[in-house]
XYZ file of C-alpha atoms in Angstrom:
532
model
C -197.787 -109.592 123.108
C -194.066 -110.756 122.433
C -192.744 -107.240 121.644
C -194.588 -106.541 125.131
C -193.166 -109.048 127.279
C -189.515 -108.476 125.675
C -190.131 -104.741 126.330
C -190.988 -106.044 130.043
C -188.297 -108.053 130.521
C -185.766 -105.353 129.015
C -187.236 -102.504 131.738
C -186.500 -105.358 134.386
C -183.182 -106.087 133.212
C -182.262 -102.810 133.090
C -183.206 -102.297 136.665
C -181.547 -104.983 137.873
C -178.524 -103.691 136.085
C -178.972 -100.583 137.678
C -179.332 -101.955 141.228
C -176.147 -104.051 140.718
C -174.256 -101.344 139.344
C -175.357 -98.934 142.350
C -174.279 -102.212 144.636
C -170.982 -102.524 143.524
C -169.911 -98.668 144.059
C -171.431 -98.660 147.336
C -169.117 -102.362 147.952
C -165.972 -100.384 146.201
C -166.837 -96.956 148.418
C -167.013 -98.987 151.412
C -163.973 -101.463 151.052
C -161.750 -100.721 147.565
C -160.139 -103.320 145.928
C -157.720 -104.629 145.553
C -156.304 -105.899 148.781
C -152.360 -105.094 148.745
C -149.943 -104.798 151.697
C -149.112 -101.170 150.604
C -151.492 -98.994 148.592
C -149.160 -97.351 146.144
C -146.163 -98.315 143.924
C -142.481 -98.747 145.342
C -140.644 -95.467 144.731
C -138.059 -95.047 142.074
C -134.502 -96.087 142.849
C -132.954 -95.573 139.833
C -131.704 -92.223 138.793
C -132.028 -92.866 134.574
C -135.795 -93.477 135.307
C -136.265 -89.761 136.718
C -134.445 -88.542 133.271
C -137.143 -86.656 130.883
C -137.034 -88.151 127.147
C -135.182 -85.434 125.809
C -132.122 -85.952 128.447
C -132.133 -89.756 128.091
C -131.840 -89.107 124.130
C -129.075 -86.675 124.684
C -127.101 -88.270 127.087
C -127.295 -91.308 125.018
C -126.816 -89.360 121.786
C -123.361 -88.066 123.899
C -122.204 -91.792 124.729
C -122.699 -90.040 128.434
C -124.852 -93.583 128.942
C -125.796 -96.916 127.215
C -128.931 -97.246 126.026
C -129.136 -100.899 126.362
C -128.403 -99.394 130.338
C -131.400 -96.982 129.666
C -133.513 -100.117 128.501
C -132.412 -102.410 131.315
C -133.112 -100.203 133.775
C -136.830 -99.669 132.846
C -137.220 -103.286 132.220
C -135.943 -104.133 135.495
C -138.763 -101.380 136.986
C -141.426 -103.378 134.945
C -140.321 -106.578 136.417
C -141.125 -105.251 139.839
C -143.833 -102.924 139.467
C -145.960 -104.422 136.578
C -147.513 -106.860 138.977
C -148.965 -104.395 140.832
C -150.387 -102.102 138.167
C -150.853 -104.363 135.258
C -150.326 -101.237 132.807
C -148.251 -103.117 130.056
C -150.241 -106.274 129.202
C -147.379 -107.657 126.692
C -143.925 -107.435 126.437
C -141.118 -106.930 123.730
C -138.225 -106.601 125.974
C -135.385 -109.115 123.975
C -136.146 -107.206 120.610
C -135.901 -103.679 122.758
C -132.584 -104.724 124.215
C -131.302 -106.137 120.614
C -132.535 -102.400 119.391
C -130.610 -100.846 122.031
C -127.668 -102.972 121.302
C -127.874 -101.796 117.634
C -127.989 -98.243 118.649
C -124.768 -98.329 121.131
C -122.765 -99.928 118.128
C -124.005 -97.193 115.604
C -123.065 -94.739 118.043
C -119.521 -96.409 118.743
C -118.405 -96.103 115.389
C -119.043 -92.185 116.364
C -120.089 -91.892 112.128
C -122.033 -88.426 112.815
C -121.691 -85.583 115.199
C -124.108 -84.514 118.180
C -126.244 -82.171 115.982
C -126.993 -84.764 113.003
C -127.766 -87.418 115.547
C -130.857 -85.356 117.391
C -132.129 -83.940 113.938
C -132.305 -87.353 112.574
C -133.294 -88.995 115.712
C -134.712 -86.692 118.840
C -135.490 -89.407 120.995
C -132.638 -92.182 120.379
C -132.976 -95.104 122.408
C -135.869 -93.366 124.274
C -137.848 -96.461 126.039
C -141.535 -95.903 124.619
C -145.106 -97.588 125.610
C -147.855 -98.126 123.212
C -151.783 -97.903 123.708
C -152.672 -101.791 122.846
C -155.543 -100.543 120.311
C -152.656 -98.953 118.108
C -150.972 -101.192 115.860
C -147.065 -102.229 116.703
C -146.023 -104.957 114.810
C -145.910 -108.050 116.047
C -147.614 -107.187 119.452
C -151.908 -108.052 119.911
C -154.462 -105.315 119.056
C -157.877 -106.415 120.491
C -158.489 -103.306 122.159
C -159.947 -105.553 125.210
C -162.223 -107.134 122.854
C -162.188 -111.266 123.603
C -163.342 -111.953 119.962
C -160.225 -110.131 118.686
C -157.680 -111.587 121.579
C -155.527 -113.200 118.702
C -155.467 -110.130 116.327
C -151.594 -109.477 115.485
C -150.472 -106.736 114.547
C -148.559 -106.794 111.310
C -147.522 -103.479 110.705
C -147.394 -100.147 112.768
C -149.763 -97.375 113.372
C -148.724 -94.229 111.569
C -147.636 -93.074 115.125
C -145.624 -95.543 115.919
C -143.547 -95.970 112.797
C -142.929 -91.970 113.236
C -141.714 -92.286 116.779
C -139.281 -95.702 116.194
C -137.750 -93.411 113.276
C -137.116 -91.055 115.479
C -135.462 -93.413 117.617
C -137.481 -94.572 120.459
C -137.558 -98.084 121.948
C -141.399 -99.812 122.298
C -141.294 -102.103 125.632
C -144.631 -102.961 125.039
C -148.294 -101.891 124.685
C -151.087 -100.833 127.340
C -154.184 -101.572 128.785
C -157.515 -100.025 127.901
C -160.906 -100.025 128.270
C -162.836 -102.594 125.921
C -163.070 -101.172 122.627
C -161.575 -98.281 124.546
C -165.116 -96.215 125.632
C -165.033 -96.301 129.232
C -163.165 -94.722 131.685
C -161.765 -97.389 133.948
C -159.065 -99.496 132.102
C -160.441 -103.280 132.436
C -161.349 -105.857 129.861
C -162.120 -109.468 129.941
C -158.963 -110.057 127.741
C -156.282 -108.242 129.908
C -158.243 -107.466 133.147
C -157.959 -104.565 134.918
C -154.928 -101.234 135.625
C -154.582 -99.828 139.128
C -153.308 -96.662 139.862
C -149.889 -96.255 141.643
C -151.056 -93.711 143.693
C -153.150 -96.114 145.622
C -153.969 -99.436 143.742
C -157.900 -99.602 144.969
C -158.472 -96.796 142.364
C -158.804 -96.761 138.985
C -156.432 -95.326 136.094
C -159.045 -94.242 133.672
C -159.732 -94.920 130.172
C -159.368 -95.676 127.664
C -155.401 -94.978 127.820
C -155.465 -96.081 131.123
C -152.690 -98.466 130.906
C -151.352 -96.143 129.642
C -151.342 -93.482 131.942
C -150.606 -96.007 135.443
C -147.132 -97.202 133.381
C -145.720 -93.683 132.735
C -146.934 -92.305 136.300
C -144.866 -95.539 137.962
C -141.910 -94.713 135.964
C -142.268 -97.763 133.838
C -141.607 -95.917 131.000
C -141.269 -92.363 130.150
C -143.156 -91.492 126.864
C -146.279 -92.871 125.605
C -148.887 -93.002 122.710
C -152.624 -92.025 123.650
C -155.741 -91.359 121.890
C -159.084 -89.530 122.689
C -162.788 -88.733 121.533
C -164.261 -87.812 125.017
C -161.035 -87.365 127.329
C -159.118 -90.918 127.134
C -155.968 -89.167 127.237
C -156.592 -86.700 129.778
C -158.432 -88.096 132.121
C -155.768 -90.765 132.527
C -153.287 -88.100 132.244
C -155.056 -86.559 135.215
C -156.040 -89.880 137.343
C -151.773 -90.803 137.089
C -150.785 -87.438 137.746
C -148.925 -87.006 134.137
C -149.198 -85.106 131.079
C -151.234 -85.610 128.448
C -151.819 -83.622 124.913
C -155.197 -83.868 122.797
C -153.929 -81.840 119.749
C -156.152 -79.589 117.473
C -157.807 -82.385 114.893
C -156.554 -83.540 111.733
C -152.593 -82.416 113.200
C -152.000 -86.400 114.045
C -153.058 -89.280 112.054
C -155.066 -91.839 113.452
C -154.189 -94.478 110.836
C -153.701 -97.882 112.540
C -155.366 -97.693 115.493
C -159.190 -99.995 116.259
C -161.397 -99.288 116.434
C -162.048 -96.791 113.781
C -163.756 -93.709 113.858
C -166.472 -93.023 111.459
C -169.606 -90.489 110.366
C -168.144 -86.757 112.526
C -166.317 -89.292 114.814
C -163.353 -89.331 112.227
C -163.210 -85.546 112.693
C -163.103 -85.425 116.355
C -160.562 -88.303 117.402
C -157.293 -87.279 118.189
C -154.246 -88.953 118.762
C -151.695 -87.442 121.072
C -148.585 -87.839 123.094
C -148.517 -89.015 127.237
C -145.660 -88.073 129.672
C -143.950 -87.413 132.430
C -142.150 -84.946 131.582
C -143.801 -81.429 129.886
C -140.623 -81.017 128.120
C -141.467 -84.054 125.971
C -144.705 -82.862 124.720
C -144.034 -80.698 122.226
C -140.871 -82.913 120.359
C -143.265 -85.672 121.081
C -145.774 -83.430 119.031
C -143.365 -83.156 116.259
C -142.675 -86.263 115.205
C -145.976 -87.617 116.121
C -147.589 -85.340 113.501
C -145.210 -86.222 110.919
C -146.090 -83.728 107.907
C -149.153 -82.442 109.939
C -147.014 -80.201 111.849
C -146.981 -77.532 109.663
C -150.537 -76.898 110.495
C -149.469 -75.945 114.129
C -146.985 -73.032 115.251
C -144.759 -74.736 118.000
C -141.999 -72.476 116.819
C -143.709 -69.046 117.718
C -142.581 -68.067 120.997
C -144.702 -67.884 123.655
C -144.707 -65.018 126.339
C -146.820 -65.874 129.015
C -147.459 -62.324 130.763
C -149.298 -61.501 127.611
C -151.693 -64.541 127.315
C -155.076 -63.859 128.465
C -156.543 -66.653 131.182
C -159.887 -67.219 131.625
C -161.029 -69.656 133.854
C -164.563 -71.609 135.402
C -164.316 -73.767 138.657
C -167.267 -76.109 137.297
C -169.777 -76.611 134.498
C -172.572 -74.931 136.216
C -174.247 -77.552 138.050
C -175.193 -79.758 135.479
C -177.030 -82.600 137.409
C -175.567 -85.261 135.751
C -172.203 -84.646 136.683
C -170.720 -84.644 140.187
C -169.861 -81.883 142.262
C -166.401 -80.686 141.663
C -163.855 -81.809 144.899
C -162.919 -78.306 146.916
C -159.623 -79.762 146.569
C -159.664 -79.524 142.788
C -160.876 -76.039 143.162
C -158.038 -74.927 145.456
C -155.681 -76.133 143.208
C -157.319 -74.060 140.645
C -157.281 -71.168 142.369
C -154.062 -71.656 143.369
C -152.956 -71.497 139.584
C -155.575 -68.631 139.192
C -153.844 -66.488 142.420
C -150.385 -67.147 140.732
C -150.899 -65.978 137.519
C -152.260 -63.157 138.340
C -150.048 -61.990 141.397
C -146.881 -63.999 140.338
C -146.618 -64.000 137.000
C -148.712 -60.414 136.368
C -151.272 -61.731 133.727
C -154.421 -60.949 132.676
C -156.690 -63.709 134.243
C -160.741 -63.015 134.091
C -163.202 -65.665 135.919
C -166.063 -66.544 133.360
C -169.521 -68.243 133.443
C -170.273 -70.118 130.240
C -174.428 -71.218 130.929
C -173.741 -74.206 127.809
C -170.745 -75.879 129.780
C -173.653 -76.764 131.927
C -174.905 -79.138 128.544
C -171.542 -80.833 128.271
C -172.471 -84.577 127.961
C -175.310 -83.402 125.979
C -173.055 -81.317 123.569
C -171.078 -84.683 122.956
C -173.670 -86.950 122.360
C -174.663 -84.596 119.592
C -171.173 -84.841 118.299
C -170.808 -88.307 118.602
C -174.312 -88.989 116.780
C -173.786 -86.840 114.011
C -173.006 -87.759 110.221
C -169.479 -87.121 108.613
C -168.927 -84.834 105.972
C -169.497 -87.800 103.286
C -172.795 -88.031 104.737
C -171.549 -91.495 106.627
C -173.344 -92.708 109.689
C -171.020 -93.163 112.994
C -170.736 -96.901 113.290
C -172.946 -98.767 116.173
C -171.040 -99.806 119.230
C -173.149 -102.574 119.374
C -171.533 -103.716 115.939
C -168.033 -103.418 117.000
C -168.722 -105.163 119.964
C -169.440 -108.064 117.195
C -165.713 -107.672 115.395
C -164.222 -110.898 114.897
C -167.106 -112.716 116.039
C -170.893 -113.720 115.746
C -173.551 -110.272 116.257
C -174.265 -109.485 119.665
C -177.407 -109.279 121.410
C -177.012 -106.782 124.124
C -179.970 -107.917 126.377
C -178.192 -111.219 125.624
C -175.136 -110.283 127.148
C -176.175 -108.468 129.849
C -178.097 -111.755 130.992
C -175.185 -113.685 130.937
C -173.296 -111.291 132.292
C -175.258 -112.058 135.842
C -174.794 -115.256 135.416
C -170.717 -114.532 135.328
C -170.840 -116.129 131.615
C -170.707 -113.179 129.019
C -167.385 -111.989 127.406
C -168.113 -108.775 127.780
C -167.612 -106.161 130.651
C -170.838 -104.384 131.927
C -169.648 -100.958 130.770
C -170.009 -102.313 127.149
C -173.132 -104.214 127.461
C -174.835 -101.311 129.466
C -173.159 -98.739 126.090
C -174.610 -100.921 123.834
C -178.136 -101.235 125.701
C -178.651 -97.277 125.945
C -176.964 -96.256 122.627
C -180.053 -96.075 120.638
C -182.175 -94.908 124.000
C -179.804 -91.561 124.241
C -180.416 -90.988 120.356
C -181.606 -87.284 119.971
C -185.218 -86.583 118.046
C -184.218 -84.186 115.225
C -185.819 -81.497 116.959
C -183.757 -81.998 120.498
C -180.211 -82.527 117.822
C -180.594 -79.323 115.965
C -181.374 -77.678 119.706
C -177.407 -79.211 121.156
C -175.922 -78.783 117.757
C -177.043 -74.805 117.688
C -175.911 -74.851 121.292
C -172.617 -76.288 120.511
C -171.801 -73.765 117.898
C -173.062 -70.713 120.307
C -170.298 -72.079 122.831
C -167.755 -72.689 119.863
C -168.236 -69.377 119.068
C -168.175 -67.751 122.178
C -164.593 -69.691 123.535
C -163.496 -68.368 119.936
C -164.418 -64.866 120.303
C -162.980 -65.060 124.059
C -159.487 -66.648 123.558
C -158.325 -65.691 120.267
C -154.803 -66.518 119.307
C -153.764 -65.408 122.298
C -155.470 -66.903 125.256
C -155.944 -69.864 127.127
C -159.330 -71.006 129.546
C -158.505 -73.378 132.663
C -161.139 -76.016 133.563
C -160.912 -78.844 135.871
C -160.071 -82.695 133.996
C -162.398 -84.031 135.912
C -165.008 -83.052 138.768
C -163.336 -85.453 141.604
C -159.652 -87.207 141.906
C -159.127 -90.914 140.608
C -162.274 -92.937 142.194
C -162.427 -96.475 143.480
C -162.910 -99.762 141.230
C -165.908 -99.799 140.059
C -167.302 -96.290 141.063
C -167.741 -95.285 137.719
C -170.351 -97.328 137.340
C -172.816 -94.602 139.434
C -170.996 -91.932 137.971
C -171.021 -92.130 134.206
C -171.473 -88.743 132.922
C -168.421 -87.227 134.964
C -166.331 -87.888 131.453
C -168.211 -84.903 130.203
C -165.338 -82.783 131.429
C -162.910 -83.823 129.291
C -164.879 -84.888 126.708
C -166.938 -80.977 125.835
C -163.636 -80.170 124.089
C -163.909 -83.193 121.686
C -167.019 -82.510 121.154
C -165.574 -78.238 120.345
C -162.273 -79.714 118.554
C -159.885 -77.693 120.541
C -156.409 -78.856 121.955
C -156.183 -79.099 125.491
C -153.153 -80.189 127.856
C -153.882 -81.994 130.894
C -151.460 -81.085 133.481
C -150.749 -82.301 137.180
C -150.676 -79.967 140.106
C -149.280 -82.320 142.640
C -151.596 -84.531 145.420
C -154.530 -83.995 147.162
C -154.260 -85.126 151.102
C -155.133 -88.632 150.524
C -152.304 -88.722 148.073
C -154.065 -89.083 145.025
C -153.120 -86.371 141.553
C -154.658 -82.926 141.356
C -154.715 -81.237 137.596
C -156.157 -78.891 135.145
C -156.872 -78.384 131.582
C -155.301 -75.521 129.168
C -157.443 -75.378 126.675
C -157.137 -73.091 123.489
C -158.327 -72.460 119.991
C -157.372 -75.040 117.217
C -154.268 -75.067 115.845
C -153.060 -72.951 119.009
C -151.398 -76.354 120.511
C -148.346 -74.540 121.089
C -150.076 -72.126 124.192
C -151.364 -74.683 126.083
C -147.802 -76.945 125.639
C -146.140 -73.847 126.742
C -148.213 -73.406 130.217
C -147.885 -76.708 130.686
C -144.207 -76.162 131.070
C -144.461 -73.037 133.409
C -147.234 -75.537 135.620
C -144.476 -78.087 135.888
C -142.006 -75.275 136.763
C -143.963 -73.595 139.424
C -146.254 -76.577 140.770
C -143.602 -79.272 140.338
C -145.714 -81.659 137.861
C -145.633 -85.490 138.355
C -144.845 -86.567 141.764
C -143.473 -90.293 142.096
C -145.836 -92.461 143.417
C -144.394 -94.117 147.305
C -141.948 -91.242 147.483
C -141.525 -90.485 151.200
């Protein structure tokens, strides 16, 4: 009779959870939030803030400018944008100006030439932002989790420690989503990113502080990471770039939380920008040793890739429609390739795109190689503390008492309800190796496939609540282990950033940085946010 009535009360409370959810996207459709005299992010004054990473580095490497100059000027863009966007949730700015300051004395006692300065360090002086859940020493990593709000860092992520040797300046770290596995950026430790664009939508997740920061020129490179598309879809919602590489290229040492069971296989940590001319350098010193793995030193000529391209997954019916104004951008890229450029570019149908979020579930769900099961969200939303009780939580959270956000309460509710039988896994996992194969067999070494980041443009707050399959987009390739490149293709007529994926087969990173650089050429890549 007790299993019964807490059976009961569970169907109710997940019904009422429902009909609140469904309430508050119909309140954000209706109205947005927040309320803000102007919608998007001043525009950028500054000339050094519209500099990619590479120039800053060389004109600093040149003594052409100061990097405590550099420095100053992004803080000074912080100071007045941050406010708005809330992308970096905690500061280092007097120990990045007494780096800078160390780095314009080094360079005045003019010890080494041009040459020996970018081979040691390509991005000297570079100001860099950090995803909080990655470790940077001395800065919090709680990945949004309250129980973990005092966690210090006291060493850096792999990452990290490769990009300050190569010279770059951390101003700080980045929002995310709690315990960074949900698409809008908001946590009950940091509270929530909005996107410069227009501040009553979101940024995405879980580098979504990430993303907002670099779009409003608060910085200009950035550290990511991504299971199901928490690079790109930020990427895409900011109107930047963003880079999932093949797997095992990057480490993902120092990061929380950490992957386990196939999970460790499929994570990826990657770099965020501006600027498409960062990627690949970014790429390089990210991967540290893992870099000979990829071939970012074959050149690429573009005429003789092969492009294959879909507009949507099919019709899946847990996924939204895809926005005509995505799919005119697509076709757009599609028209140009093939009339412009004179490449070979082929429209495709693949029927198990259609399966996406069911393709990733079965990747996220499945054992590691050491026969390790993936670890329970439900148990890292207990890190640092005392075990949660989901039902629990999501009855405080209508009282406005848990810690928790409803994303994370309602993931660790229906984690064990979207379990496969045996019978339904071995059906998605013999699925997702008939689509592996057929993407292999179809691109090669020498093509590329273009697929939208997402079926609609940045939503509203909150929205994502009623629409939380959409992710599937992004996250299909995970779930494959390909690289993919999210790239901008300007604004839609409401303002808010159009993109696309480039997706190609492992350890072929260096085609899909290389379109990404002929996009940015011919489509004119991020657009600054308020610019008249």
């Amino acid at each position: 009779m007790a299993s019964l009535f807490s059976a009961r009360l569970q169907l109710l409370l997940l019904q009422a959870m429902g009909f609140l959810i469904g309430l508050i996207g119909q309140v954000a459709r209706a109205f947005g939030s927040p309320k803000f005299g102007s919608m998007t992010t001043p525009p950028v004054t500054e000339p050094l803030l519209l500099l990619s990473g590479v120039q800053l580095a060389k004109l600093i490497r040149q003594r052409k400018v100061k990097c405590i100059d550099v420095i100053q000027a992004y803080i000074n863009r912080i100071v007045d944008v941050n406010p708005l966007i809330n992308g970096i949730v905690k500061y280092r700015f007097e120990a990045a100006k007494q780096e800078a300051h160390d780095i314009d004395k080094k360079l005045a006692e003019k010890l080494e030439d041009d040459a020996t300065l970018e081979k040691k360090w390509p991005f000297l002086g570079v100001p860099l932002t950090v995803k909080e859940a990655f470790q940077l020493q001395g800065m919090p990593n709680s990945s949004g989790l309250v129980n973990r709000r005092n966690a210090i860092s006291k060493r850096d992520a792999t990452v990290v420690a490769y990009l300050k040797e190569a010279g770059a300046i951390p101003l700080g770290i980045t929002n995310c989503s709690e315990l960074c596995m949900w698409y809008e950026s908001s946590n009950k430790v940091y509270g929530r990113s909005n996107n410069p664009y227009d501040l009553r939508h979101i940024v995405g997740g879980s580098s979504g502080g990430e993303g907002c920061t670099l779009a409003a020129a608060c910085s200009v490179i950035g550290v990511g990471s991504d299971i199901g598309g928490s690079i790109r879809m930020p990427a895409f919602f900011n109107g930047i770039f963003g880079h999932k590489p093949s797997p095992g290229v990057v480490s993902n040492k120092g990061q929380f939380p950490v992957a386990h069971g196939a999970q460790e296989l499929f994570q990826c940590t990657g770099p965020m920008c501006r600027y498409a001319e960062d990627l690949a350098p970014m790429l390089r010193v990210m991967a540290g040793p893992g870099i000979k793995k990829l071939k970012l030193d074959e050149k690429v000529h573009l005429k003789d890739l092969k492009f294959y391209w879909m507009e949507h997954d099919g019709g899946s019916f847990l996924m939204s429609k895809v926005d005509p104004e995505l799919i005119q951008a697509q076709k757009k890229v599609v028209d140009h390739l093939e009339n412009i450029l004179g490449a070979s570019v082929q429209h495709v149908k693949l029927k198990q795109m259609k399966y996406s979020f069911q393709l990733w579930v079965t990747m996220m769900s499945a054992k590691g190689p050491d026969g390790k099961e993936p670890m329970k969200f439900v148990d890292l939303l207990s890190d640092h503390g005392k075990p949660v009780s989901p039902l629990w939580e999501l009855m405080k959270w209508c009282l406005g008492l848990s810690a928790h956000t409803i994303p994370a309460i309602g993931l660790a509710l229906m984690e064990s309800k979207i379990k496969y039988s045996p019978e339904k896994y071995q059906k998605f996992k013999a699925m997702k190796e008939s689509l592996n194969k057929d993407l292999m067999e179809m691109l090669g070494d020498d093509g590329v496939f273009l697929y939208p980041s997402h079926p609609t443009v940045a939503p509203k707050h909150h929205v994502p609540l009623t629409r939380p399959f959409n992710f599937a987009y992004t996250g299909i390739f995970s779930a494959l282990g390909l690289p993919v490149t999210q790239c901008p293709l300007g604004l839609d007529a409401k303002g808010l950033p159009l993109g696309i994926q480039v997706v190609a087969t492992p350890f072929n990173d260096h085609l899909t940085l290389a379109v990404a650089q002929y996009l940015e050429k011919t489509f004119g890549g991020w657009v600054c946010p308020g610019k008249l």
